[in-house]
């Protein structure tokens, strides 16, 4: 009889461990620790997408905090969208809630590289990121990357140069991130 009690207690303990380990918040925390050690931009993009897929509702805030310490990652917590820069190859990875992970480079080859990404602002129709090109330029050059939404669904993307008057306007609004 005493043996059955031990078996039942062990079974309950195993079930509890499995339930805790499978809970999305626990898995997100585990993935976050892997993200902090990720060796490449591609690994970061994969891990960020996994974190978003587990729970988009909590991923935005968690990833926004992470992006504050990693200048190669920018996150829009409202739409749960992230951009990740590969500063060695020039590729930019985009991941997010309800979108297919993808990557792009600027121009015909990934020669334009970005050293920092920053989230600018978002509303229900638009998300804006600012990308700072690599060092070595006499004047810093910025690009704006926008996601447009229609009824909550991703409807398009645009990539433009940032003009000096844009910077002046955003500084006046108090949202310029650099």
C-alpha positions as CSV (number, residue, x, y, z in Angstrom):
1,X,0.0,0.0,0.0
2,X,2.8,2.4,0.9
3,X,4.4,1.7,-2.5
4,X,1.3,2.9,-4.3
5,X,1.5,6.2,-2.4
6,X,5.0,6.7,-3.6
7,X,4.1,5.9,-7.2
8,X,1.1,8.3,-7.1
9,X,3.2,11.1,-5.5
10,X,5.9,10.6,-8.2
11,X,3.3,10.6,-11.0
12,X,1.7,13.9,-9.6
13,X,5.2,15.5,-9.4
14,X,6.0,14.5,-13.0
15,X,2.7,15.9,-14.2
16,X,3.3,19.2,-12.4
17,X,6.8,19.5,-13.9
18,X,5.4,18.9,-17.4
19,X,2.6,21.3,-17.0
20,X,4.9,24.1,-15.7
21,X,7.4,23.4,-18.5
22,X,4.8,23.5,-21.2
23,X,3.2,26.8,-19.9
24,X,3.8,29.6,-22.5
25,X,5.2,32.1,-20.0
26,X,7.8,29.6,-18.8
27,X,8.7,28.7,-22.4
28,X,8.9,32.4,-23.3
29,X,11.3,33.0,-20.4
30,X,13.4,30.1,-21.5
31,X,13.5,31.4,-25.1
32,X,14.4,34.9,-23.8
33,X,17.5,33.5,-22.1
34,X,18.4,31.8,-25.4
35,X,17.8,35.1,-27.2
36,X,20.2,37.0,-25.0
37,X,22.9,34.5,-26.0
38,X,21.9,34.2,-29.7
39,X,25.1,34.2,-31.9
40,X,23.5,35.5,-35.1
41,X,20.7,37.8,-36.4
42,X,19.1,34.8,-38.0
43,X,19.0,33.0,-34.6
44,X,17.5,36.1,-33.0
45,X,14.8,36.3,-35.7
46,X,13.9,32.6,-35.2
47,X,13.8,32.9,-31.4
48,X,11.8,36.2,-31.5
49,X,9.2,34.6,-33.8
50,X,8.9,31.6,-31.4
51,X,8.4,34.0,-28.5
52,X,5.7,35.8,-30.5
53,X,4.0,32.6,-31.6
54,X,3.8,31.3,-28.0
55,X,1.8,34.4,-26.7
56,X,1.6,37.6,-28.8
57,X,-0.2,39.3,-25.9
58,X,2.8,39.1,-23.6
59,X,5.5,39.0,-26.3
60,X,5.3,42.7,-27.2
61,X,6.3,44.0,-23.8
62,X,8.9,41.3,-23.2
63,X,10.6,42.0,-26.6
64,X,10.3,45.7,-26.2
65,X,12.4,45.5,-23.0
66,X,14.9,43.2,-24.8
67,X,15.2,45.7,-27.7
68,X,16.2,48.5,-25.4
69,X,19.5,46.6,-24.7
70,X,20.1,45.4,-28.3
71,X,20.5,48.2,-30.9
72,X,20.1,45.6,-33.8
73,X,16.5,44.8,-32.8
74,X,13.5,47.1,-32.8
75,X,10.0,46.0,-31.7
76,X,6.5,47.5,-32.0
77,X,4.7,46.3,-29.0
78,X,1.3,47.3,-30.3
79,X,1.4,45.1,-33.5
80,X,4.0,42.8,-32.1
81,X,6.4,43.2,-35.1
82,X,10.2,43.2,-34.9
83,X,13.1,44.0,-37.2
84,X,16.5,42.4,-36.7
85,X,19.6,43.7,-38.4
86,X,22.5,41.5,-39.4
87,X,25.3,44.0,-39.3
88,X,27.7,41.7,-41.0
89,X,25.7,40.7,-44.1
90,X,23.3,43.6,-44.4
91,X,20.2,41.4,-44.3
92,X,17.2,42.6,-42.3
93,X,14.8,40.1,-40.8
94,X,11.2,40.9,-40.1
95,X,9.0,38.8,-37.8
96,X,5.7,39.3,-36.1
97,X,2.3,38.2,-35.0
98,X,0.3,36.9,-37.9
99,X,3.0,37.4,-40.5
100,X,5.4,35.1,-42.2
101,X,9.0,35.7,-41.2
102,X,11.0,37.1,-44.0
103,X,14.2,39.0,-44.8
104,X,15.4,41.6,-47.2
105,X,18.4,43.7,-48.2
106,X,18.5,47.3,-49.4
107,X,19.3,47.5,-53.1
108,X,20.5,44.7,-55.3
109,X,23.0,43.4,-52.8
110,X,23.1,43.6,-49.0
111,X,25.8,46.3,-49.1
112,X,23.9,48.9,-47.1
113,X,24.2,47.7,-43.5
114,X,22.4,49.1,-40.5
115,X,24.0,49.4,-37.1
116,X,20.9,50.4,-35.1
117,X,17.2,50.0,-35.4
118,X,14.7,52.0,-33.4
119,X,10.9,51.9,-33.1
120,X,9.5,55.3,-33.9
121,X,5.7,55.0,-33.3
122,X,2.6,53.1,-34.3
123,X,-1.1,53.4,-34.3
124,X,-3.9,51.1,-35.6
125,X,-2.9,51.8,-39.3
126,X,0.9,52.3,-39.3
127,X,4.1,51.1,-37.6
128,X,7.3,53.1,-38.2
129,X,10.9,52.1,-37.5
130,X,14.0,54.1,-38.1
131,X,17.2,52.4,-39.2
132,X,20.6,54.0,-38.9
133,X,23.2,53.0,-41.5
134,X,26.6,51.8,-40.5
135,X,29.4,54.0,-39.3
136,X,31.9,55.7,-41.7
137,X,29.5,58.3,-43.1
138,X,30.2,62.0,-42.6
139,X,26.6,62.6,-41.8
140,X,24.4,59.8,-40.3
141,X,22.0,58.4,-42.8
142,X,18.6,57.1,-41.7
143,X,16.0,55.1,-43.4
144,X,12.3,54.7,-42.4
145,X,10.6,51.3,-42.7
146,X,6.8,51.2,-42.4
147,X,4.2,48.6,-42.0
148,X,0.7,49.6,-43.1
149,X,-2.4,47.9,-41.7
150,X,-5.9,47.6,-43.0
151,X,-8.5,46.3,-40.5
152,X,-5.8,44.9,-38.3
153,X,-4.2,42.9,-41.1
154,X,-0.8,43.7,-42.6
155,X,-1.5,45.5,-45.9
156,X,1.9,46.6,-47.1
157,X,5.4,47.7,-46.4
158,X,7.5,50.8,-47.5
159,X,11.1,51.7,-47.2
160,X,12.2,55.4,-47.6
161,X,15.1,57.7,-46.8
162,X,14.5,60.0,-43.8
163,X,14.8,63.7,-44.7
164,X,16.1,66.4,-42.4
165,X,12.6,67.9,-42.1
166,X,11.3,64.6,-40.9
167,X,13.9,64.5,-38.2
168,X,13.1,68.1,-37.2
169,X,9.4,67.3,-37.1
170,X,9.9,64.1,-35.0
171,X,12.2,65.9,-32.6
172,X,9.5,68.6,-32.1
173,X,7.0,65.9,-31.4
174,X,9.4,64.3,-28.9
175,X,9.5,60.9,-30.7
176,X,12.9,61.0,-32.4
177,X,14.6,57.9,-31.1
178,X,18.3,58.9,-31.8
